[in-house]
PDB file of C-alpha atoms in Angstrom:
ATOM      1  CA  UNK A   1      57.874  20.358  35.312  1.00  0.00           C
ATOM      2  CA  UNK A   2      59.679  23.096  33.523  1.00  0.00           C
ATOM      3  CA  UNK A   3      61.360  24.415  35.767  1.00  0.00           C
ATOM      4  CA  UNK A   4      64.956  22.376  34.817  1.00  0.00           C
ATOM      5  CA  UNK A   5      64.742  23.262  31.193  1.00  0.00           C
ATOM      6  CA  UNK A   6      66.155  25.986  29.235  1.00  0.00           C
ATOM      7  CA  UNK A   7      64.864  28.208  26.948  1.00  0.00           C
ATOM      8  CA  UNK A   8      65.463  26.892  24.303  1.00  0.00           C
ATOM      9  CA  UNK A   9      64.154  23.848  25.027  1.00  0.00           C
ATOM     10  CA  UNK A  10      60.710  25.415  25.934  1.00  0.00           C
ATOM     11  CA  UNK A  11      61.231  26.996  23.092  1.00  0.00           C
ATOM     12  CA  UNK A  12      61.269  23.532  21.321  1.00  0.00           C
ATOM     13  CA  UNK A  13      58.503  22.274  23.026  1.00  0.00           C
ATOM     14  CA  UNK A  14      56.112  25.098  22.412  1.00  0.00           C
ATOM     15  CA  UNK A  15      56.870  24.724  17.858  1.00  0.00           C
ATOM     16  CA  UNK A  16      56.233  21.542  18.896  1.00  0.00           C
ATOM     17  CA  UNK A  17      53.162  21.213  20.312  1.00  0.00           C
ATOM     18  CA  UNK A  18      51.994  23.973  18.079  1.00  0.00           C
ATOM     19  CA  UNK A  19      53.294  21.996  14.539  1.00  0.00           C
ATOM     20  CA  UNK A  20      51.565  18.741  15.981  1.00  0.00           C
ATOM     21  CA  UNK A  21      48.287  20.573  16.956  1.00  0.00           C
ATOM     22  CA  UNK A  22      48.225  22.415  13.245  1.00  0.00           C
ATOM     23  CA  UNK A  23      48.799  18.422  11.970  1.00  0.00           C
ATOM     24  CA  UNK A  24      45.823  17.653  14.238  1.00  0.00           C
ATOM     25  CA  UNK A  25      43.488  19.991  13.046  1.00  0.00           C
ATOM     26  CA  UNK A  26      44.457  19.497   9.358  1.00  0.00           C
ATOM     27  CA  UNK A  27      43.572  16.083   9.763  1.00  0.00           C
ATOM     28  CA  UNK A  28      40.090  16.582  11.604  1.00  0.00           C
ATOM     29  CA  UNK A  29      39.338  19.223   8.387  1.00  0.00           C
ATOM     30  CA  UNK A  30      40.833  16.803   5.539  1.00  0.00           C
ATOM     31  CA  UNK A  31      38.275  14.034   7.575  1.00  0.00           C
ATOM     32  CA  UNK A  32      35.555  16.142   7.591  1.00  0.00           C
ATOM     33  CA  UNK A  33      35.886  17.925   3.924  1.00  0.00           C
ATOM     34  CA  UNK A  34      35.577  13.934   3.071  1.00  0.00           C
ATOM     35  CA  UNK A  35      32.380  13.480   4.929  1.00  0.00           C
ATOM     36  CA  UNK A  36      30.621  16.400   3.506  1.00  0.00           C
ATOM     37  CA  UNK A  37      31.839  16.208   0.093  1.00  0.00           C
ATOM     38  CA  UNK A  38      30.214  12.339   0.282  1.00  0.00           C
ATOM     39  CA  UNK A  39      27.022  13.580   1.417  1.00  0.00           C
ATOM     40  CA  UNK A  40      27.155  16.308  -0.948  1.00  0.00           C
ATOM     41  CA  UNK A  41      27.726  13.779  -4.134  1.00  0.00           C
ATOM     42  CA  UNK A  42      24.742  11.320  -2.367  1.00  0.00           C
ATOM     43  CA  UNK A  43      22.370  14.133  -2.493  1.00  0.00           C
ATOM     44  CA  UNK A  44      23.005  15.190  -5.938  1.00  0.00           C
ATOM     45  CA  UNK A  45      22.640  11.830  -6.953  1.00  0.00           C
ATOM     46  CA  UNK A  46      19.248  11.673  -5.283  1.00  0.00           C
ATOM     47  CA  UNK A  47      18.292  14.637  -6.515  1.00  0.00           C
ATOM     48  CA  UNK A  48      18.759  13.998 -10.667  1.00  0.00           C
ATOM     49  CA  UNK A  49      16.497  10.733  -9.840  1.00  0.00           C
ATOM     50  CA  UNK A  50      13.801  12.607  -8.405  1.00  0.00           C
ATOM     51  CA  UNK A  51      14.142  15.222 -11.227  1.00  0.00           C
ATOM     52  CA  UNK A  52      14.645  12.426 -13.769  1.00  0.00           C
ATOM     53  CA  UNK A  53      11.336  11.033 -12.507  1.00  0.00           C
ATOM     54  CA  UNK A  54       9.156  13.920 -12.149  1.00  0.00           C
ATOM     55  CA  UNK A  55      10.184  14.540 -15.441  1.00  0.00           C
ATOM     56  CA  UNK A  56       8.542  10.898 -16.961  1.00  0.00           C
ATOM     57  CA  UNK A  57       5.505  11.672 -14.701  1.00  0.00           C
ATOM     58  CA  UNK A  58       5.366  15.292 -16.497  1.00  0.00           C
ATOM     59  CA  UNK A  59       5.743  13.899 -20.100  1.00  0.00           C
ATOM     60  CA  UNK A  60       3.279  10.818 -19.361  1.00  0.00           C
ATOM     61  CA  UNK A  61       0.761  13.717 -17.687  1.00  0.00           C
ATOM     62  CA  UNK A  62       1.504  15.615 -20.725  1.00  0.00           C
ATOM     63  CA  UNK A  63       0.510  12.579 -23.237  1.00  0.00           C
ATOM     64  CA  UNK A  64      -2.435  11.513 -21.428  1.00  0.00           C
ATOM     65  CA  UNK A  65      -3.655  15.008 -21.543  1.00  0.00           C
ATOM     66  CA  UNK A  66      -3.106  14.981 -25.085  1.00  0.00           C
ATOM     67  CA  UNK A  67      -5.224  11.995 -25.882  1.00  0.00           C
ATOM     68  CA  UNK A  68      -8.059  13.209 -23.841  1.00  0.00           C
ATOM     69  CA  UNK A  69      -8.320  16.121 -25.948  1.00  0.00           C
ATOM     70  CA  UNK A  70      -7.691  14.356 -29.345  1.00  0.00           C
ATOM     71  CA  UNK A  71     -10.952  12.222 -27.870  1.00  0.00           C
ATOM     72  CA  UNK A  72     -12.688  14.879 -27.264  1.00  0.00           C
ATOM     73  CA  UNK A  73     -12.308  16.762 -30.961  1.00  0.00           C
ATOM     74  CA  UNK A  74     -12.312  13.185 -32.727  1.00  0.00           C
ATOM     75  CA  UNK A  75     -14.561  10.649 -30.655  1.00  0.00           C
ATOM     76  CA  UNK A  76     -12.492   7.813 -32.141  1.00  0.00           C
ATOM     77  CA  UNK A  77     -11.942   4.468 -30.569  1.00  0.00           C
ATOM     78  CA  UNK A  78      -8.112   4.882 -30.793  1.00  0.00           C
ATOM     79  CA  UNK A  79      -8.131   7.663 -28.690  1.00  0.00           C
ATOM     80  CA  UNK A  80     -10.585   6.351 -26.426  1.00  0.00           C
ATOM     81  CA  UNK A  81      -8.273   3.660 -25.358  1.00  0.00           C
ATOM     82  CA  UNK A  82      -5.568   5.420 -24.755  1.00  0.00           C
ATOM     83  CA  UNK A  83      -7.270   7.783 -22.448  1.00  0.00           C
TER      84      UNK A  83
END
């Protein structure tokens, strides 16, 4: 198959296949930089929700907490309720 060509030629063909494998490549990492930087911005996301909610359950654990106590030192009605 190469036999008839020239050096040059082969020459040619060889920057050739090597610039269009390079493009290839580029392409497949540009693709897959996408794919992970997506699931990278996904699981952040997910992960300030859960944060963001432990964080409520913390402050209402906190409160409650809080209330018991004040029940505990005052024996009021108020407080009572609210634990």
């Amino acid at each position: 198959m190469m036999a008839g060509r020239t050096f040059g030629n082969r020459l040619a063909g060889g920057f050739g296949l090597t610039v269009a494998l390079t493009l290839l490549m580029g392409g497949t990492s540009v693709a897959a930089l996408t794919v992970v930087t997506g699931g990278k911005d996904e699981l952040i996301s997910r992960a300030t929700q859960d944060l963001r909610g432990a964080e409520q359950l913390n402050s209402l654990a906190e409160s409650r907490i809080s209330d018991f106590r004040a029940y505990l030192l005052n024996g009021t009605q108020e407080f009572r309720d609210l634990t």
